[in-house]
Amino acid sequence: MATAPLTLVPGTLDLLVLRTLARGPLHGYAVATAIGERTGGELAVEDGALYQALHRLDRQGLVEAEWGPSANNRRARYYTLTADGRKRLREETAAWRRYARAVDAVLEGA
Amino acid sequence: MRELGRPFWYLRRRRKTVAAEVDEELQAHLEMRAEDLRAEGLSAEDARREALRRFGDLEATRAYCRRQDEATEGSRGRALAFADLGQDARIALRSLLRARGLTAVIVATVGLGIGATALTFAAVHATLLRPLPYPDSARLVRIYTDAPPNRFRFSVADYRALEEQQTVFDRVGGYTERPMSWSDGTSAERLRGRVVTWTYFDVLGLRPALGRNFTAEEGRPGAPPSVIVTDGFWRQRLGARPEAVGGPVRLDGTDHALVGVLPADVGPLEQGQEFFVAARWDVPPRKGPFLIITVARLREGVDRRAADAELRAINRRIFPLWRSSYQDERATWATMDLKTHVVGDVEATAALALAAVGLVWLIACANAGSLLVARVTARSRELAVRAALGASRARILRHLLVESALLALAASALGVAIAAAGLRLLVTQGAPYLSRVHEVGFGAALWGAVAALTLASAGLFALVPALHRSGGPVEDALRASTRSATASPAARRVRRLLVAGQFAIATPLLVAAALLLASLDRLARVDLGFDGRAVAGGSIALPAGQYADGAQVAAYWEELERRLAAIPGVEGVAFADGRPPAEVGNFNNFDLEDAPTPAGASQPVTPWVAVTPGYFRLLGLPLVEGRLFDAHDGTDPQVNTVIVDRAWAARFFPGRSAVGRRLKGGGCTECPWTTVVGVVGEVKYAGLDQPDRGTVYTPMVSRTIEGPVDPSAARFRFALVRAPDAPAAALGGVRQVVRAIDPSVPLTNAATMDELAARSLQRPRSLSRLVAAFAAVALVLSVVGIYGVMAFYVQQHAREIGIRVALGGRPRDVLRLVVAQGMAVVGSGVVVGLLAAAALARLMASLLFGVGATDPAAYAGVAALLLAVALAACAAPALRALALQPAVVLRAE
C-alpha cells in the first residue's frame, strides 16, 4: 500500500473504460469506482481523464450516452457499449495481450 | 427507445444544452463522490475538496467534454434526424400495412385524383395557356368577315384587296382545305392537304427543312403548280430521298414540282396535313366563294385596335366594287388571336373537365382526412400510451405527419401511373377534342401539377388529424374510459364537417353529370329525319388532271350509278354534295321575291344541297307538298328549280304554301328567278345539336354547273346506296365498284348513316362519360364517408342504445335518432352543393342540348339520389346495433 499508484500507459484508459462497460450500462462515477475496485487502487486514474475518455468514445460512436435515474434516484448519464465499441474492445484486448506477452517474454528470458 | 423524447427540430436547440448536460454530468459525479467519501467519515467540506482533487483539472475536462459533445452533435445530428425519420417511416409503413383497406382506399382515390387532375391541367396548359409554337406567336392573328352570329372566311377578292391595301401587317397569308388524290402510278390515296398562299409559311415563321419556301413567282396565276410536303409525306411516300426535292409529285392527276419538305416538328395548324400546294388564284369575276382562312403577322408595335380600324376601312372601300354579287353592308373585317382560331371553343369543356377531376381529388382528400381522423381517434389509447412512455407530443405529431407523407407519396406514384396511361389515351384518342393534343406531354406542367397536388394532399390529410390531436392533453385520453375517450367532440365535429364537405362537392359533380347525360339522351333521340339503317355511302372527288373535260366527268358518274345499282341488295342509288347528319356541302345566301332583303342587311343563309332525283326516295324523305325533282330539272339554265324542306317553308312562309315562291341565290342579281317546286321532310346537315333552320335542295346534273357553286363541285359527290338488308355489305360492294372503274379515284369517308350518326355523338358522349365516372367516384366516396361516421357513432353509443332498448325504448325511435344525426350532416352538404351547382352550371350551358343549366329535374333527381343513398348508409349501422342483444353490449363494456 505504501507504493505510489502507477501512471497509466498512454492509450490504455480507453481500453479500460470499454472493458468496464462491457458488463452493462454504467454512469461515469460507477465506471470510476469499478476501475478503482478492479485495480485495487494500483492505477492512478484521474476522474477528469475518465470523463474525457467517455466523451471521446461517445464521439467515436463506441459508446452511447443516455440520461437515466441512478441508484439513489439522481439523474445520471449512462453509457452503453455500441456494437462498434464491442468490436474495438475485442481488437484492443487482443493487441494488449500480444503486447504484454511480448514484453513478458523479453523480461522472463533476461 | 433512444431519442424517443426528442422531436426532430429539437436538435437545433441542442447546442445550448450540450454545455448544460456536461455541467450536470460532472456535477452529479462530484456529488456522488463526495457522498461516498462522507460515508467513509470525512466532513462535508473535506469530502468536497477530496472529490475535486481526485477529479483533476475540472475546467480542462469540462471544456474538452463540451468540445467532444458539440462535434458529436454536429456530425451525428443529421444522421440522427434521418435515422429517426427512417424509423418513423418504418413504423408508419408497418401500421399502414396493418390497416390495408384504409391505405388502399386512400391511395387509390387520392391517386386517381392526383393523376387525373395533373393530366387535365397539363392538357389545359398545353392547349389553352401556352402560346402557339410559332416564333413570336403573339403577333399572329386570323382575319375574318364578321357578320354576327357568323364568322365568314375570305374570298379571293377579299384576300387580294387585303394584300394590296394593308399597312399594319408584316405579311398576310391564307389557306383553304383541298384534299387531293396522290398517286404513285399504281394506286391512289385521298390525302388531306391545303392550298396556301406563297406567303403562308413566312407569316407563321416556318422554314422548310429541305429545299426552300414558295416564291412570289410560284403564286402567280398560270405559274406551273408547286407543292411543299410534310416530313411524314416525304418519309412515307417519297422514301425520304433528298433528291425527291425538285422532282414531280402527282396530285389529282397533275404533276406538282416539289420545292420543299417541312421539318418533322410543325405547328398545330399543319397537324394532320400531308401537303401544301401553292395558290395561283386568278382575279375573280365576283366576290365569292368564301373559302380562305386568312392569317397575318402584325407589324411590330402595331396595336390590334389600329389593325381592326384599317381592316374596316379596307372593307368599306372595296364594298362598292362587288355590289352586284355581295350586298351585306353590315359585315366587317375583324381579327382574332390565331390561338383562339386554332384551339377553338374548348374553354367550357376544358374548364368542366378540370373542375370535375379537381373536385374528385378534393373529395378524395376530404375522405382521406375523415378516415385518418377516425383512425387517430381509434388509436388515441395507443398514442396516449406512447406519450406516457416518454414520446413527446411533437414526436407523435411527427409520426402522424410521416404516415400522411407516405400515403401522399404512394398516391402520387399511382397518380403518375394514371397520368401516363391517360396521356397515352389522350394522345391517341384526344385529337378530335384538343387541337394541340400532340403538345401535351410529361413536361414541367405535368410534373409541377403532380408535385403541387402531392404536397397539398399530404398537407390536407395530415393537417386535420394533427390539428385535432394537438387539441387536448394526451393524458386525458388515457385516464378516461374507452367509451368516451374515443369520441372527443372536436374529432366528431371535424369529421362531420369533412363529410358534409364531401356531399357539398359531390352534388355539383352529379348535377353536371346528370345534365350532360340528359343532353346526350336528347341528342341520341334527335330525329335524323330519315331511316339511317338502310343507307350507306362515301365521297368521291375526281382528280382534276384526269377529268378536265365535263363529258369525262359526266361519263364517270353515269357509269358509277349504273354499276352501283347492279350491286346485289342495293335498292336505290343517289348522288349529293352533302350528307346528313353533319356534312353540309355548301351554305348559300338568297333573296326572296316576296320578302326582299333591304339594301345593306344580311340575306338569309341556309344549307344548299345539290341532289339527284333519287335522293329523297333513297333517304325516305316524305314529300309534303308539290313535287320531287325529275330528269328535266336543272337541264335548262333559264328554268331554275329548287326543293325546300318543311323547316325552310315554315321559317319563310309560315302558314302559307312555299311552292311556287321565287328566289335568287348566291347574291346574284342578274340571274333568272329560281322557283320552289316542292317541300320535303327535314334532315340534319349541320350536326345533331343544331336546330332545323331550313335546307334548300338544288337539282344535281352531270355537267359543269355555272353559278354560285364552286365549279370543282361537279367533280365531287357523295355516292349513296340504299340496302335495307345489309348496308355494311353493300358498302364493301361500293368500294369494289369504285376501285374497278378507276383505281386512281379513291372512295373516302365510307360509312353507313348509322355510323355517321353515332360518330357525331362521340364528343358529347365521351365528355358525359368522363364526368359521370368522376361523379360516381365522388358519390361512392361521400357515401363511404357518411357510413364511416355513422358506424363510428353507433359503435360509440352502443351502450346507450343497448340501455335504451333494454329499458323498453322503441327501436324505431332509436333508429330515427341515429339517422337524424347523419342526415343533418348530409342534408347540409347537399344544400350547399345544390347552391354551388346552380352557380356553376351556367358555365356549362354551351355544352348542353335540350336541357337548361338549371333543369329542376336534374337537381331534384341528384338530391333525391344522394339523400336516398345516404339514408341507407346511415340506417345500416343503426339497424345492426339494434339487432344486438342489449345484454351482450352491456357486458362487453
mmCIF file of N, CA and C in Angstrom, chain B residues 621-679:
data_model
loop_
_atom_site.group_PDB
_atom_site.id
_atom_site.type_symbol
_atom_site.label_atom_id
_atom_site.label_comp_id
_atom_site.label_asym_id
_atom_site.label_seq_id
_atom_site.Cartn_x
_atom_site.Cartn_y
_atom_site.Cartn_z
ATOM 1 N N LEU B 621 -87.330 10.557 -97.420
ATOM 2 C CA LEU B 621 -87.879 11.848 -97.007
ATOM 3 C C LEU B 621 -89.278 11.997 -97.580
ATOM 4 N N PRO B 622 -90.254 12.298 -96.727
ATOM 5 C CA PRO B 622 -91.624 12.416 -97.220
ATOM 6 C C PRO B 622 -91.800 13.687 -98.049
ATOM 7 N N LEU B 623 -92.562 13.596 -99.115
ATOM 8 C CA LEU B 623 -92.920 14.776 -99.899
ATOM 9 C C LEU B 623 -94.143 15.394 -99.241
ATOM 10 N N VAL B 624 -93.997 16.629 -98.772
ATOM 11 C CA VAL B 624 -95.085 17.279 -98.043
ATOM 12 C C VAL B 624 -96.008 17.997 -99.011
ATOM 13 N N GLU B 625 -95.414 18.570 -100.028
ATOM 14 C CA GLU B 625 -96.199 19.418 -100.918
ATOM 15 C C GLU B 625 -95.463 19.516 -102.245
ATOM 16 N N GLY B 626 -96.164 19.771 -103.326
ATOM 17 C CA GLY B 626 -95.520 19.970 -104.626
ATOM 18 C C GLY B 626 -95.019 18.665 -105.207
ATOM 19 N N ARG B 627 -93.841 18.721 -105.830
ATOM 20 C CA ARG B 627 -93.319 17.534 -106.496
ATOM 21 C C ARG B 627 -91.831 17.375 -106.198
ATOM 22 N N LEU B 628 -91.298 16.195 -106.501
ATOM 23 C CA LEU B 628 -89.870 15.939 -106.396
ATOM 24 C C LEU B 628 -89.204 16.328 -107.717
ATOM 25 N N PHE B 629 -87.839 16.266 -107.739
ATOM 26 C CA PHE B 629 -87.141 16.534 -108.990
ATOM 27 C C PHE B 629 -87.386 15.400 -109.972
ATOM 28 N N ASP B 630 -87.381 15.770 -111.241
ATOM 29 C CA ASP B 630 -87.377 14.718 -112.253
ATOM 30 C C ASP B 630 -86.196 14.963 -113.192
ATOM 31 N N ALA B 631 -86.122 14.195 -114.264
ATOM 32 C CA ALA B 631 -84.951 14.240 -115.146
ATOM 33 C C ALA B 631 -84.777 15.601 -115.830
ATOM 34 N N HIS B 632 -85.849 16.411 -115.905
ATOM 35 C CA HIS B 632 -85.743 17.683 -116.618
ATOM 36 C C HIS B 632 -85.167 18.795 -115.752
ATOM 37 N N ASP B 633 -85.318 18.681 -114.429
ATOM 38 C CA ASP B 633 -84.850 19.767 -113.559
ATOM 39 C C ASP B 633 -83.356 19.980 -113.721
ATOM 40 N N GLY B 634 -82.977 21.217 -113.850
ATOM 41 C CA GLY B 634 -81.562 21.560 -113.929
ATOM 42 C C GLY B 634 -80.967 21.473 -115.313
ATOM 43 N N THR B 635 -81.773 21.047 -116.279
ATOM 44 C CA THR B 635 -81.206 20.908 -117.624
ATOM 45 C C THR B 635 -81.293 22.199 -118.430
ATOM 46 N N ASP B 636 -82.243 23.061 -118.070
ATOM 47 C CA ASP B 636 -82.389 24.321 -118.798
ATOM 48 C C ASP B 636 -81.879 25.466 -117.916
ATOM 49 N N PRO B 637 -80.807 26.152 -118.339
ATOM 50 C CA PRO B 637 -80.216 27.208 -117.498
ATOM 51 C C PRO B 637 -81.186 28.350 -117.217
ATOM 52 N N GLN B 638 -82.240 28.488 -117.998
ATOM 53 C CA GLN B 638 -83.187 29.582 -117.782
ATOM 54 C C GLN B 638 -84.308 29.197 -116.822
ATOM 55 N N VAL B 639 -84.451 27.899 -116.539
ATOM 56 C CA VAL B 639 -85.524 27.447 -115.633
ATOM 57 C C VAL B 639 -84.873 26.798 -114.426
ATOM 58 N N ASN B 640 -84.746 27.552 -113.354
ATOM 59 C CA ASN B 640 -84.117 27.024 -112.145
ATOM 60 C C ASN B 640 -85.178 26.601 -111.146
ATOM 61 N N THR B 641 -85.028 25.383 -110.638
ATOM 62 C CA THR B 641 -85.988 24.877 -109.659
ATOM 63 C C THR B 641 -85.242 24.413 -108.415
ATOM 64 N N VAL B 642 -85.886 24.573 -107.266
ATOM 65 C CA VAL B 642 -85.345 24.018 -106.020
ATOM 66 C C VAL B 642 -86.472 23.364 -105.245
ATOM 67 N N ILE B 643 -86.053 22.459 -104.334
ATOM 68 C CA ILE B 643 -86.988 21.874 -103.371
ATOM 69 C C ILE B 643 -86.511 22.338 -102.000
ATOM 70 N N VAL B 644 -87.431 22.684 -101.113
ATOM 71 C CA VAL B 644 -87.050 23.120 -99.769
ATOM 72 C C VAL B 644 -87.594 22.116 -98.762
ATOM 73 N N ASP B 645 -87.100 22.202 -97.521
ATOM 74 C CA ASP B 645 -87.666 21.299 -96.517
ATOM 75 C C ASP B 645 -88.722 22.038 -95.692
ATOM 76 N N ARG B 646 -89.417 21.281 -94.891
ATOM 77 C CA ARG B 646 -90.546 21.804 -94.128
ATOM 78 C C ARG B 646 -90.113 22.973 -93.248
ATOM 79 N N ALA B 647 -88.920 22.848 -92.636
ATOM 80 C CA ALA B 647 -88.448 23.901 -91.737
ATOM 81 C C ALA B 647 -88.224 25.208 -92.504
ATOM 82 N N TRP B 648 -87.718 25.087 -93.727
ATOM 83 C CA TRP B 648 -87.493 26.277 -94.547
ATOM 84 C C TRP B 648 -88.830 26.939 -94.860
ATOM 85 N N ALA B 649 -89.785 26.104 -95.265
ATOM 86 C CA ALA B 649 -91.112 26.633 -95.607
ATOM 87 C C ALA B 649 -91.739 27.314 -94.396
ATOM 88 N N ALA B 650 -91.603 26.680 -93.226
ATOM 89 C CA ALA B 650 -92.217 27.250 -92.024
ATOM 90 C C ALA B 650 -91.500 28.533 -91.606
ATOM 91 N N ARG B 651 -90.199 28.623 -91.908
ATOM 92 C CA ARG B 651 -89.431 29.788 -91.475
ATOM 93 C C ARG B 651 -89.751 31.003 -92.341
ATOM 94 N N PHE B 652 -89.850 30.779 -93.649
ATOM 95 C CA PHE B 652 -90.007 31.937 -94.530
ATOM 96 C C PHE B 652 -91.450 32.167 -94.970
ATOM 97 N N PHE B 653 -92.245 31.097 -94.944
ATOM 98 C CA PHE B 653 -93.654 31.248 -95.337
ATOM 99 C C PHE B 653 -94.552 30.583 -94.307
ATOM 100 N N PRO B 654 -94.523 31.071 -93.074
ATOM 101 C CA PRO B 654 -95.320 30.414 -92.027
ATOM 102 C C PRO B 654 -96.804 30.485 -92.372
ATOM 103 N N GLY B 655 -97.436 29.333 -92.292
ATOM 104 C CA GLY B 655 -98.878 29.283 -92.519
ATOM 105 C C GLY B 655 -99.272 29.402 -93.978
ATOM 106 N N ARG B 656 -98.279 29.513 -94.871
ATOM 107 C CA ARG B 656 -98.613 29.628 -96.285
ATOM 108 C C ARG B 656 -97.867 28.561 -97.066
ATOM 109 N N SER B 657 -98.233 28.389 -98.292
ATOM 110 C CA SER B 657 -97.552 27.400 -99.102
ATOM 111 C C SER B 657 -96.271 27.998 -99.671
ATOM 112 N N ALA B 658 -95.203 27.224 -99.629
ATOM 113 C CA ALA B 658 -93.927 27.703 -100.169
ATOM 114 C C ALA B 658 -93.790 27.375 -101.646
ATOM 115 N N VAL B 659 -94.603 26.444 -102.135
ATOM 116 C CA VAL B 659 -94.483 26.011 -103.529
ATOM 117 C C VAL B 659 -94.847 27.168 -104.459
ATOM 118 N N GLY B 660 -94.013 27.373 -105.454
ATOM 119 C CA GLY B 660 -94.272 28.444 -106.409
ATOM 120 C C GLY B 660 -93.574 29.738 -106.047
ATOM 121 N N ARG B 661 -93.056 29.862 -104.825
ATOM 122 C CA ARG B 661 -92.334 31.092 -104.444
ATOM 123 C C ARG B 661 -91.036 31.152 -105.229
ATOM 124 N N ARG B 662 -90.518 32.396 -105.386
ATOM 125 C CA ARG B 662 -89.312 32.534 -106.196
ATOM 126 C C ARG B 662 -88.203 33.230 -105.401
ATOM 127 N N LEU B 663 -86.960 32.874 -105.725
ATOM 128 C CA LEU B 663 -85.814 33.458 -105.023
ATOM 129 C C LEU B 663 -84.638 33.558 -105.970
ATOM 130 N N LYS B 664 -83.621 34.364 -105.542
ATOM 131 C CA LYS B 664 -82.365 34.435 -106.274
ATOM 132 C C LYS B 664 -81.246 34.074 -105.303
ATOM 133 N N GLY B 665 -80.472 33.055 -105.678
ATOM 134 C CA GLY B 665 -79.457 32.541 -104.760
ATOM 135 C C GLY B 665 -78.097 33.168 -104.963
ATOM 136 N N GLY B 666 -77.258 33.086 -103.934
ATOM 137 C CA GLY B 666 -75.847 33.458 -104.028
ATOM 138 C C GLY B 666 -75.608 34.938 -104.263
ATOM 139 N N GLY B 667 -76.586 35.779 -103.939
ATOM 140 C CA GLY B 667 -76.382 37.210 -104.106
ATOM 141 C C GLY B 667 -76.376 37.636 -105.563
ATOM 142 N N CYS B 668 -76.828 36.717 -106.438
ATOM 143 C CA CYS B 668 -76.820 37.002 -107.865
ATOM 144 C C CYS B 668 -78.049 37.833 -108.212
ATOM 145 N N THR B 669 -77.839 39.046 -108.705
ATOM 146 C CA THR B 669 -78.976 39.911 -109.001
ATOM 147 C C THR B 669 -79.412 39.819 -110.452
ATOM 148 N N GLU B 670 -78.487 39.398 -111.302
ATOM 149 C CA GLU B 670 -78.793 39.346 -112.748
ATOM 150 C C GLU B 670 -79.443 38.027 -113.147
ATOM 151 N N CYS B 671 -79.263 36.992 -112.261
ATOM 152 C CA CYS B 671 -79.732 35.664 -112.633
ATOM 153 C C CYS B 671 -81.256 35.618 -112.764
ATOM 154 N N PRO B 672 -81.767 34.614 -113.510
ATOM 155 C CA PRO B 672 -83.217 34.421 -113.550
ATOM 156 C C PRO B 672 -83.728 33.899 -112.210
ATOM 157 N N TRP B 673 -85.029 34.042 -111.988
ATOM 158 C CA TRP B 673 -85.617 33.581 -110.727
ATOM 159 C C TRP B 673 -85.532 32.069 -110.619
ATOM 160 N N THR B 674 -85.395 31.615 -109.376
ATOM 161 C CA THR B 674 -85.424 30.190 -109.081
ATOM 162 C C THR B 674 -86.743 29.905 -108.374
ATOM 163 N N THR B 675 -87.437 28.843 -108.812
ATOM 164 C CA THR B 675 -88.764 28.569 -108.283
ATOM 165 C C THR B 675 -88.747 27.361 -107.349
ATOM 166 N N VAL B 676 -89.463 27.480 -106.223
ATOM 167 C CA VAL B 676 -89.636 26.345 -105.301
ATOM 168 C C VAL B 676 -90.713 25.442 -105.881
ATOM 169 N N VAL B 677 -90.362 24.157 -106.091
ATOM 170 C CA VAL B 677 -91.360 23.262 -106.695
ATOM 171 C C VAL B 677 -91.882 22.220 -105.716
ATOM 172 N N GLY B 678 -91.194 22.049 -104.585
ATOM 173 C CA GLY B 678 -91.670 21.033 -103.655
ATOM 174 C C GLY B 678 -91.178 21.274 -102.250
ATOM 175 N N VAL B 679 -91.825 20.638 -101.269
ATOM 176 C CA VAL B 679 -91.436 20.719 -99.858
ATOM 177 C C VAL B 679 -91.311 19.291 -99.344
#
